[in-house]
Coordinates of C-alpha atoms and ligand atoms in Angstrom, one line a residue:
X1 CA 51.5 30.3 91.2
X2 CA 54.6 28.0 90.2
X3 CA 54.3 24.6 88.3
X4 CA 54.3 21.9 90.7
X5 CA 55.1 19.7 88.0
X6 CA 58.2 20.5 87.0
X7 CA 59.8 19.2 83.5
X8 CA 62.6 17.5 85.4
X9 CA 60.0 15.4 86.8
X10 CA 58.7 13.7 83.7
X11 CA 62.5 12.7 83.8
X12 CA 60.8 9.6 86.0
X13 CA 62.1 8.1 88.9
X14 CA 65.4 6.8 88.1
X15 CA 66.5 10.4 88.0
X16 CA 65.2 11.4 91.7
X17 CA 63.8 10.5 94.7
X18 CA 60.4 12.0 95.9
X19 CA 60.5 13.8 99.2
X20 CA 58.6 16.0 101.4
X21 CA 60.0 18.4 103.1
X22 CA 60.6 18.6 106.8
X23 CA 59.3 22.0 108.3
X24 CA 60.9 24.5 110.5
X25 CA 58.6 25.1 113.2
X26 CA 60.4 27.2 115.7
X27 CA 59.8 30.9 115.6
X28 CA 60.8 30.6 111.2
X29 CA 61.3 34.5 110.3
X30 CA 62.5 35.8 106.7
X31 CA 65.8 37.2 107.2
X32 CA 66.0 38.4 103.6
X33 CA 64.2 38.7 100.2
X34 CA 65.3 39.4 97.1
X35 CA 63.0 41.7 95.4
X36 CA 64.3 42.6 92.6
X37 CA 64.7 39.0 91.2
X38 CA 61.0 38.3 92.4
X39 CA 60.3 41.6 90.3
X40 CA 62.5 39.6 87.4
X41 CA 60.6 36.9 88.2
X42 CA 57.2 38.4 87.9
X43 CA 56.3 36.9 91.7
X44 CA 55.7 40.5 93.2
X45 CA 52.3 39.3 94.5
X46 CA 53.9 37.2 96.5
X47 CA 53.5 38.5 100.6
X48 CA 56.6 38.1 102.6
X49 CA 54.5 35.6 104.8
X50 CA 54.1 33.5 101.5
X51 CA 57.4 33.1 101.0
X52 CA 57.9 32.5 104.9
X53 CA 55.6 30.0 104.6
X54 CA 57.2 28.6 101.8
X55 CA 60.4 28.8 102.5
X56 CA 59.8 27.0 106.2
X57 CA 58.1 24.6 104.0
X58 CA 54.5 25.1 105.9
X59 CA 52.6 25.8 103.3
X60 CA 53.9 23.0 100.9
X61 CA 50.9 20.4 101.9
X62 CA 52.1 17.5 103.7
X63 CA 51.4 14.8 100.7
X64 CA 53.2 17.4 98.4
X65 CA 55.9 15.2 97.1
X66 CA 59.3 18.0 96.2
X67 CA 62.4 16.3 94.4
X68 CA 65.9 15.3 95.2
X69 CA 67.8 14.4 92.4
X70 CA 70.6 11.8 92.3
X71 CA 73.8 12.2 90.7
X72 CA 77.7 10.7 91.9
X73 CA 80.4 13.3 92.1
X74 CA 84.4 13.1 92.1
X75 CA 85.3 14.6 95.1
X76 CA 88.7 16.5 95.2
X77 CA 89.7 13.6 92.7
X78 CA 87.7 10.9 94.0
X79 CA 84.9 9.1 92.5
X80 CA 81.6 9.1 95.1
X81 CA 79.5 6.7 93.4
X82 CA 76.3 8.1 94.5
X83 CA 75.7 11.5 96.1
X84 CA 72.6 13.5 95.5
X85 CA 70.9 16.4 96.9
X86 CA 71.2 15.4 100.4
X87 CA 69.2 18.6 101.6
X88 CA 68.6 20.6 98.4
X89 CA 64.9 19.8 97.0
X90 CA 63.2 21.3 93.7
X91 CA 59.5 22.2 94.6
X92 CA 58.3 23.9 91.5
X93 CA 59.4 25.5 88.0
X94 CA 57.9 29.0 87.0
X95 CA 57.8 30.2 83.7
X96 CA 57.5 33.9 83.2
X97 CA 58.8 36.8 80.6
X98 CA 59.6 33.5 78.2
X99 CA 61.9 32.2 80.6
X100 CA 61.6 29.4 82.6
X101 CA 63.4 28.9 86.4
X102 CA 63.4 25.8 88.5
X103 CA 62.6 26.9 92.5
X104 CA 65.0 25.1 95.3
X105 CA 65.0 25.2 98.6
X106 CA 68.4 24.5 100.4
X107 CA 68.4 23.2 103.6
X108 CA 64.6 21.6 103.5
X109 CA 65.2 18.0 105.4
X110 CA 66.5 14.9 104.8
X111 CA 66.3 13.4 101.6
X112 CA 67.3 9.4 100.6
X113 CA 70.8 11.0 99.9
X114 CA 71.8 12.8 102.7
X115 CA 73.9 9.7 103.9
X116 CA 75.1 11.0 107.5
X117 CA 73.6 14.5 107.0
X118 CA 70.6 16.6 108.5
X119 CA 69.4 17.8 105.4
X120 CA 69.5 21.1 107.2
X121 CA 72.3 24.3 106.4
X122 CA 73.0 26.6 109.6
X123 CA 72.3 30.4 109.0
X124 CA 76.1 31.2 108.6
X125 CA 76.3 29.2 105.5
X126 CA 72.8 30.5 104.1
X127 CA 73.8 34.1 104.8
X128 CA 76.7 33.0 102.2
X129 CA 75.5 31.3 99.6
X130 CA 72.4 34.1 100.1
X131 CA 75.1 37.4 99.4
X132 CA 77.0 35.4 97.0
X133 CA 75.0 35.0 94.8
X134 CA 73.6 38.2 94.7
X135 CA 77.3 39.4 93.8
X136 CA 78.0 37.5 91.3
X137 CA 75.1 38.1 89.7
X138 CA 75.8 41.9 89.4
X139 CA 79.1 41.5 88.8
X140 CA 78.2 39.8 85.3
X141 CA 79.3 36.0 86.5
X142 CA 77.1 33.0 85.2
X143 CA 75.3 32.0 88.3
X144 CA 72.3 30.1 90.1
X145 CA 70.7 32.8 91.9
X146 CA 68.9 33.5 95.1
X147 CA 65.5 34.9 96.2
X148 CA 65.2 34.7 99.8
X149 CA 66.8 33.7 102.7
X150 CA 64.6 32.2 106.1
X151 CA 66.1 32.0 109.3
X152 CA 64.7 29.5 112.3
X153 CA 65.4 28.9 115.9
X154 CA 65.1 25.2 115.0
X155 CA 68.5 24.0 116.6
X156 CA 71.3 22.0 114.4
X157 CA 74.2 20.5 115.7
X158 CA 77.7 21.0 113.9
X159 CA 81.1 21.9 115.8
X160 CA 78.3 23.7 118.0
X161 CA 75.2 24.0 118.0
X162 CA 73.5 26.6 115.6
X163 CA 70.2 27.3 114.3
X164 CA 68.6 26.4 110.4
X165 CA 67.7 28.2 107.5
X166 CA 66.5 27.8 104.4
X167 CA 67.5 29.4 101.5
X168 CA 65.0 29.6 98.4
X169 CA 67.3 29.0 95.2
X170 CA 66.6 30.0 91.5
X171 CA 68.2 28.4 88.2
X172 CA 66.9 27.2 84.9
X173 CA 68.3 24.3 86.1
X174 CA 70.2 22.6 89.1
X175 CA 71.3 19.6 86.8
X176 CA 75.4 19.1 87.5
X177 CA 78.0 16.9 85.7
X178 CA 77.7 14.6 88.1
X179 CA 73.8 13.7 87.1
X180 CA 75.7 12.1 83.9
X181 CA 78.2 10.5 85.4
X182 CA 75.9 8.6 87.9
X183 CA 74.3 7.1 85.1
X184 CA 77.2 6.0 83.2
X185 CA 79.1 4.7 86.3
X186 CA 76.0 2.6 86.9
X187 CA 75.4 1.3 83.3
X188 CA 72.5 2.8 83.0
X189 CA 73.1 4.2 79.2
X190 CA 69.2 4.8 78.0
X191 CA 68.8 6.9 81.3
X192 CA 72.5 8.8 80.6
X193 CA 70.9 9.6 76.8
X194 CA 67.7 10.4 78.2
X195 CA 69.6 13.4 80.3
X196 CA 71.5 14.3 77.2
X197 CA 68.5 14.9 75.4
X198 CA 66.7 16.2 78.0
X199 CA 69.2 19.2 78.7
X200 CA 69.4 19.7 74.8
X201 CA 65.9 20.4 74.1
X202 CA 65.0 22.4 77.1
X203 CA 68.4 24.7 77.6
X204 CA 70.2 24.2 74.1
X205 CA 67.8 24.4 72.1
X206 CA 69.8 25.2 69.1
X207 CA 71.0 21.7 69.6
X208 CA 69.7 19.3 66.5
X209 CA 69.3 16.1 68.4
X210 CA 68.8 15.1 64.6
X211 CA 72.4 15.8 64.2
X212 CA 74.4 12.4 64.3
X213 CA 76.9 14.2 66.6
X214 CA 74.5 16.0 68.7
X215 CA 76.4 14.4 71.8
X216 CA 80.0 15.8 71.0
X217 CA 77.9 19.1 70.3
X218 CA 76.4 19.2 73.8
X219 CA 80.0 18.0 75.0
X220 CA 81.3 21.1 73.1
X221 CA 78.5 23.7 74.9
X222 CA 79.5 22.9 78.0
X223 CA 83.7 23.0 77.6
X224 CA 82.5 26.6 76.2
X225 CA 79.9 27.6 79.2
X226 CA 82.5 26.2 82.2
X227 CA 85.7 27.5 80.5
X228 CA 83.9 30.9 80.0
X229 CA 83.2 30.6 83.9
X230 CA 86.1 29.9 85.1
X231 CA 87.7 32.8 82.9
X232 CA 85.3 35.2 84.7
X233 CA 86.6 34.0 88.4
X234 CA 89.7 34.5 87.3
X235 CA 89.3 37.9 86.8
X236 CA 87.4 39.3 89.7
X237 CA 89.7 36.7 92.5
X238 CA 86.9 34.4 93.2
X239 CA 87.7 31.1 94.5
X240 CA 85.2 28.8 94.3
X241 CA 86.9 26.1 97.2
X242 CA 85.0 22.9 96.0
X243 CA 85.0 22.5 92.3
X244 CA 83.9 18.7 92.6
X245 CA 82.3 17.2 89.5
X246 CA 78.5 17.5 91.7
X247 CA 79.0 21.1 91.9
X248 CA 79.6 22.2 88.4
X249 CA 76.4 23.0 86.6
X250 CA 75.9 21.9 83.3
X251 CA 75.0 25.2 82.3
X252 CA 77.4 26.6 83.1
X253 CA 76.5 28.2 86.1
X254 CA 78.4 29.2 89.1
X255 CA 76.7 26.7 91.9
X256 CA 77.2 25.8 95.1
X257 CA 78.3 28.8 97.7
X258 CA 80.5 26.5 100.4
X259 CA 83.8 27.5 101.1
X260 CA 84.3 30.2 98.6
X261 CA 86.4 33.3 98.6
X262 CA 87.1 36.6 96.9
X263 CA 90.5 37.5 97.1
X264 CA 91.5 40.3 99.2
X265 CA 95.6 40.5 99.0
X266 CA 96.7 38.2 95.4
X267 CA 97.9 35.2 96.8
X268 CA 96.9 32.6 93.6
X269 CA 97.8 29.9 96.3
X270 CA 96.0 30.4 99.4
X271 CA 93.8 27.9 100.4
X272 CA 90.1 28.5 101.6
X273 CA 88.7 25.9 102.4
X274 CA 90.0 24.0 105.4
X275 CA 89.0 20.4 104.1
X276 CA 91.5 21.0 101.3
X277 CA 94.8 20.5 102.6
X278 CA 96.5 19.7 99.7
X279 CA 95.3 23.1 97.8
X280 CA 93.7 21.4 95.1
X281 CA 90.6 23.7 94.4
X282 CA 93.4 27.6 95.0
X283 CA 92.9 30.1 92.7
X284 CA 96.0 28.9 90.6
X285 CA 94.5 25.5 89.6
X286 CA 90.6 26.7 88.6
X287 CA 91.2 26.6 85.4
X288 CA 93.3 22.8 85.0
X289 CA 90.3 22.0 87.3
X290 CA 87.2 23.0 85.2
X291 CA 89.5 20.7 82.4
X292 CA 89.8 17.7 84.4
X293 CA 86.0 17.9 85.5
X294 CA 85.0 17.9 82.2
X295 CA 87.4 15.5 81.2
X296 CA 84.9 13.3 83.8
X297 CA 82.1 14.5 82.0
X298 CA 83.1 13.2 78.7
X299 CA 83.6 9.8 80.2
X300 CA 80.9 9.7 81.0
X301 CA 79.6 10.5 77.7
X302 CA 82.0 7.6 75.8
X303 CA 79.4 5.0 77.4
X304 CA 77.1 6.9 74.5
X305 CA 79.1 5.2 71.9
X306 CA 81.3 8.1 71.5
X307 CA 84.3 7.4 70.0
X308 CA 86.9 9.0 72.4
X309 CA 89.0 10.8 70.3
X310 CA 86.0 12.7 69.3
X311 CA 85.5 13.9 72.7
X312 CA 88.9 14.4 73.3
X313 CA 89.3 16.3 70.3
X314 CA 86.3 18.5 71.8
X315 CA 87.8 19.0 75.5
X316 CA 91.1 20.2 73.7
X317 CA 89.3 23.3 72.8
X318 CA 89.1 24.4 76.3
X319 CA 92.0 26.2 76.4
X320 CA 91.2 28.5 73.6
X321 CA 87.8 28.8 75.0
X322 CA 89.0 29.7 78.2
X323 CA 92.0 32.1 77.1
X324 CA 89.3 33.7 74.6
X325 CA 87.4 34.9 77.9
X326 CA 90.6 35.2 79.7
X327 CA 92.1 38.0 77.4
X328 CA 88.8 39.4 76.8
X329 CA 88.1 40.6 80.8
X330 CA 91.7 41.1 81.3
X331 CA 92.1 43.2 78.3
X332 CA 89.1 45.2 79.7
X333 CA 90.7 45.7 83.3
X334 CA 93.7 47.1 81.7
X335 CA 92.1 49.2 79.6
X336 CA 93.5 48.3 76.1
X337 CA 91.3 48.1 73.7
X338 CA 92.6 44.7 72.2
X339 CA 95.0 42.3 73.6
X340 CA 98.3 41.5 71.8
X341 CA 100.4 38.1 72.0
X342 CA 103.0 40.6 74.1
X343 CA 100.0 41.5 76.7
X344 CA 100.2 38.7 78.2
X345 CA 104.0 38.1 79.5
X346 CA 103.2 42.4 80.4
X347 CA 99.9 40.9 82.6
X348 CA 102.0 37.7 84.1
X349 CA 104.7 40.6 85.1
X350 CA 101.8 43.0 86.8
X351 CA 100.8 39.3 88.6
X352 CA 104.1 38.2 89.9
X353 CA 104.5 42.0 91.0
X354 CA 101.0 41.9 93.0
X355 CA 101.9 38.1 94.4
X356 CA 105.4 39.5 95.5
X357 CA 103.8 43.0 97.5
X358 CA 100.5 41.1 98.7
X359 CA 98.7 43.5 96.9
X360 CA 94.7 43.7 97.0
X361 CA 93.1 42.8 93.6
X362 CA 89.7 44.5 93.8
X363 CA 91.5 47.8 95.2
X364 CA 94.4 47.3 92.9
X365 CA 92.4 47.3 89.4
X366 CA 89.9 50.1 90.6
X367 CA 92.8 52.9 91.9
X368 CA 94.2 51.3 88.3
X369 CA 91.8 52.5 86.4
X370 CA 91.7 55.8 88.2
X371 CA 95.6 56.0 87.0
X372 CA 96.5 55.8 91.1
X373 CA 98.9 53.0 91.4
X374 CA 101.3 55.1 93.7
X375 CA 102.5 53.8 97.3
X376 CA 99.8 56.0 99.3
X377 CA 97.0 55.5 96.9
X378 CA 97.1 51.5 96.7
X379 CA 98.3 51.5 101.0
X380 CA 101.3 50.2 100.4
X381 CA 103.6 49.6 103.4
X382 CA 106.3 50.9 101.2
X383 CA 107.0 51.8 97.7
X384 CA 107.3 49.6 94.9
X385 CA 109.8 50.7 92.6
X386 CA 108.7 47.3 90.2
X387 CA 105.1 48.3 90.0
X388 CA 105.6 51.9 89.2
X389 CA 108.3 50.5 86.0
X390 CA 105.5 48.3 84.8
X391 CA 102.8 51.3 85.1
X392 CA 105.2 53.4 83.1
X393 CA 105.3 50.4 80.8
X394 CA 101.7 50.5 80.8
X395 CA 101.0 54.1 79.9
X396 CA 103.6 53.6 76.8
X397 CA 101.5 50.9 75.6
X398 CA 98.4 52.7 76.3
X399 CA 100.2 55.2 73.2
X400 CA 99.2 52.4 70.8
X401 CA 95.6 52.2 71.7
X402 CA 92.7 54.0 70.0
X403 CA 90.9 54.6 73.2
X404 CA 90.5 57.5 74.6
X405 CA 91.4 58.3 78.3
X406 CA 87.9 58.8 79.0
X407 CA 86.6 55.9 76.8
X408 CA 89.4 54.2 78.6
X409 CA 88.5 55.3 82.1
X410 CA 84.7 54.1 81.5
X411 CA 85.7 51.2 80.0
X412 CA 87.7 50.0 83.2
X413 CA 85.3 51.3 86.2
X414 CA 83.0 49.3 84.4
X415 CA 84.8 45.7 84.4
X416 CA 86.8 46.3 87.7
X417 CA 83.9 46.5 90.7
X418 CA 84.9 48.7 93.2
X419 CA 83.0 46.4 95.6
X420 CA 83.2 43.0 96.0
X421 CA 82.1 40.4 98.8
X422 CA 85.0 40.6 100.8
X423 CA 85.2 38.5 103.7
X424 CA 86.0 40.1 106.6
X425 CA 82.5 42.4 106.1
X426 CA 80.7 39.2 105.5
X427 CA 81.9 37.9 108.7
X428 CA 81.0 40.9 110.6
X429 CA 77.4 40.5 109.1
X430 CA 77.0 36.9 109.9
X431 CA 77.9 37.6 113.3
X432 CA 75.1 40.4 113.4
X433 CA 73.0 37.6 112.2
X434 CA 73.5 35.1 114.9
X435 CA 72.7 38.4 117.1
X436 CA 69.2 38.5 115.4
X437 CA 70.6 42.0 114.0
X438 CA 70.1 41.4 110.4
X439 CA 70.4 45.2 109.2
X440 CA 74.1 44.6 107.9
X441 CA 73.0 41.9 105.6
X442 CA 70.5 44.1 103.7
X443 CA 73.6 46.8 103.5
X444 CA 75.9 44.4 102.2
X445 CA 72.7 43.4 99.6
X446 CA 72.3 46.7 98.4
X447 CA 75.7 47.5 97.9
X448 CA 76.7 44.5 96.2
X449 CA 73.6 45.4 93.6
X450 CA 75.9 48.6 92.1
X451 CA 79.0 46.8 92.4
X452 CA 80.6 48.8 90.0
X453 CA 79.5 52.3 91.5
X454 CA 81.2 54.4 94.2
X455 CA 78.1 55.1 96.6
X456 CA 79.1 57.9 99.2
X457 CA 77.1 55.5 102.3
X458 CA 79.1 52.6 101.4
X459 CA 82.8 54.1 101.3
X460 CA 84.0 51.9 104.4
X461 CA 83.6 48.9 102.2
X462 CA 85.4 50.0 99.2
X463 CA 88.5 50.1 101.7
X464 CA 91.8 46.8 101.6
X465 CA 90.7 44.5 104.1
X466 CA 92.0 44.5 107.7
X467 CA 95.1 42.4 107.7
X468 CA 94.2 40.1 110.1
X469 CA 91.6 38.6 107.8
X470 CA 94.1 37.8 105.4
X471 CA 94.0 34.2 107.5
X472 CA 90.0 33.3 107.4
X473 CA 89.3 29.9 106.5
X474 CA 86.1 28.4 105.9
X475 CA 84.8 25.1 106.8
X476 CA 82.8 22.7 104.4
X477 CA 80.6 21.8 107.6
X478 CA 77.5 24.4 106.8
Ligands
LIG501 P1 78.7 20.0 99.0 O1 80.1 19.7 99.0 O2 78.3 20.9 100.1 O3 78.1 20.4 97.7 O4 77.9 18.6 99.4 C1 78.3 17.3 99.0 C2 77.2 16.3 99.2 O5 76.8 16.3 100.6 C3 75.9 16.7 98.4 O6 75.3 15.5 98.0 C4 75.1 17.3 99.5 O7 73.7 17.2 99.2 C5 75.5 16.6 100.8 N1 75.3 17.3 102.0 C6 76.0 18.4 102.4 N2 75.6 18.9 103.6 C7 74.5 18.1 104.0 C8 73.7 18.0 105.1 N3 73.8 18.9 106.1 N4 72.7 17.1 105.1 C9 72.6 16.2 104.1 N5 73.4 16.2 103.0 C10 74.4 17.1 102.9
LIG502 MG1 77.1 20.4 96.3

């Protein structure tokens, strides 16, 4: 069925710890499965009571040794000199269609890292991380991906007490920046070029390790993959809420679902994630963020014998990575067809506009590509005379485009989703869940698969958000 030996493993045991992982034995139920990406995946054999079995861990045999990896982190700014997957473990890589995928289950048991943890994740947080990254996935964002979701009535104790789950996760790889850095910060330099290596020949492969500066090429890949990201969160109004250095993939892959938010009105400061009190992981400061984490990574990477103005030399082509991307999806929402120097003071002027009127960003760029900015069409409590002079603005520089309207109007309903995961509607559906009523959750699924489609059943969600969600914040403690 799967590889139970996956490639990470012949890593050897400096790079993990071998676990087994702790069943769920009370009353374990699928809540949700994924079957398109098992379709993707070419596991459509698979019964729903083999992946229960699976995911519960029951079927795993009881000597069947799964892995947690280690790896350090810096946490909101902080070095943690060892972390690791305190309840994630990697029980198998499949290889299908020329691809391969390593297999994850979140929430399977303690592991030698789960310092004061469980090792377990409460349904409220799996629901989450379950929808999330389904979303993100259709809406065209680099992401670690998610094929089924197990619920339990196997108790777990957080501010109350609330029941496990499991969620099965899917990536070519889990490895994070932090994986390097754990090596480096321990001296452990043959291990740290061993990763290097390792990540080269499997996922970038166009990477000549025969190269002398096959390391500042890696370095390079990465800046690109993370700034390129970050540039698409920007423009869809996610908030990732805990961009520490152990939850940044090295591919480049969005990882992690904690306290994460998509925007409903643009506030670029609003914080999330109630652990955060300072506001260092908003909206506003992703991007400096994903710089300063892989300013960490190249550190890390100068214990290779780098010369550090080499990798600095590297980092400083985030920016134009990053505003590449940028410009690219923001050019797209607009509807121009390329994106002059000007565009971007006329884009800063529609942002401080949205900021000042607490406008929504989903609903705002959909009506906007509809040509429906007026007070009544975005729900406006009043009208504002500064967006409709930069829409006028807008359609004069629409003038000196080559697109269409049509070509224009295609292009924008196809990079502004008229659906996103909005909070409030994920809330509702998690408290469904607790109920045992999961039917919301495969409603928010299958609307969240055409995310840029206007499906009659699914109007309610396209609406703004009720404004007393405009306050939710979420807590790290899943
Ligand atoms: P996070 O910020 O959720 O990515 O987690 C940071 C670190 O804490 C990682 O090493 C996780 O594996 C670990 N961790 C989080 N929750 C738990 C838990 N319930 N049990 C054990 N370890 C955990
Ligand atoms: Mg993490």
């Amino acid at each position: 069925m799967f590889s139970l030996n996956p490639r990470f493993a012949e890593l050897g045991l400096e790079f993990f710890s071998q676990v087994k992982p702790t069943p769920l034995t009370q009353r374990p139920k699928l809540v949700h499965l994924n079957s398109e990406l098992l379709a993707t995946l070419g596991l459509d054999h698979l019964s729903e009571q083999n992946l229960c079995d699976l995911l519960s861990s029951q079927s795993i045999v009881s000597d069947y040794p799964a892995l947690a990896a280690v790896y350090m982190g810096h946490q909101f700014g902080h070095a943690v000199p060892r972390l690791g997957d305190g309840r994630a473990l990697l029980i198998a890589e499949h290889e299908y269609a020329g691809e391969t995928w390593e297999l994850q289950l979140k929430g399977a048991g303690k592991t030698p890292y789960s310092r004061m943890g469980d090792g377990r994740a409460v349904l409220r947080s799996s629901i989450r991380e379950y929808l999330a990254s389904h979303a993100m996935q259709h809406l065209l964002v680099p992401t670690t991906q998610a094929l089924a979701l197990l619920g339990s009535q196997d108790e777990v104790y957080r501010e109350q007490v609330e029941t496990a789950a499991v969620v099965l996760r899917v990536a070519p790889s889990f490895i994070r920046f932090g994986n390097f850095e754990y090596f480096a910060k321990h001296g452990k330099i043959g291990e740290l070029e061993q990763l290097v290596k390792f990540v080269c020949q499997n996922y970038f492969q166009d990477i000549e390790l025969s190269d002398a500066n096959y390391t500042l090429v890696f370095l390079e890949r990465v800046v690109q993959l993370s700034a390129e990201m970050i540039a698409h969160w920007q423009s869809l109004g996610f908030v990732h809420g805990v961009m520490n250095t152990d939850n940044m993939s090295i591919l480049g892959l969005t990882l992690d679902y904690g306290p994460f938010a998509f925007m409903d009105r643009y506030n670029p400061s609003q914080i999330f994630n109630h652990s955060d009190s300072e506001g260092r992981y908003i909206y506003a400061n992703q991007p400096n963020i994903g710089w300063w984490n892989l300013y960490r990574l190249a550190e890390a990477l100068a214990a290779l014998n780098v010369a550090s103005d080499q990798l600095e030399s590297v980092l400083t082509k985030y920016a134009e990575y990053y505003n590449q991307k940028y410009i690219q999806l923001m050019g797209a929402k607009l509807g121009l067809s390329s994106f002059a120097a000007a565009d971007m003071s006329f884009l800063d002027e529609l942002l401080q506009v949205m900021q000042a009127e607490k406008i929504d960003w989903t609903y705002f760029w959909r009506r906007l590509s509809y040509g429906e900015v007026g007070q009544q069409q975005l729900n406006l409590d009043y009208p504002s005379l500064a967006l409709e002079l930069w829409f006028a603005k807008l359609n004069a520089r629409y003038q000196s485009t080559e697109l269409t309207p049509a070509m224009r109007q295609q292009q924008m309903l196809a990079t502004n989703p008229a659906f996103i995961l909005r909070n409030h509607l994920l809330q509702f559906a998690i408290e469904r869940a607790q109920q045992g009523n999961y039917q919301e959750i495969e409603r928010l699924f299958n609307a969240l698969s055409q995310p840029f489609v206007e499906l009659a059943e699914f109007n309610a969600y396209y609406q703004v958000a009720p404004k007393s969600s405009a306050q939710i914040v979420l807590s790290c403690s899943s």
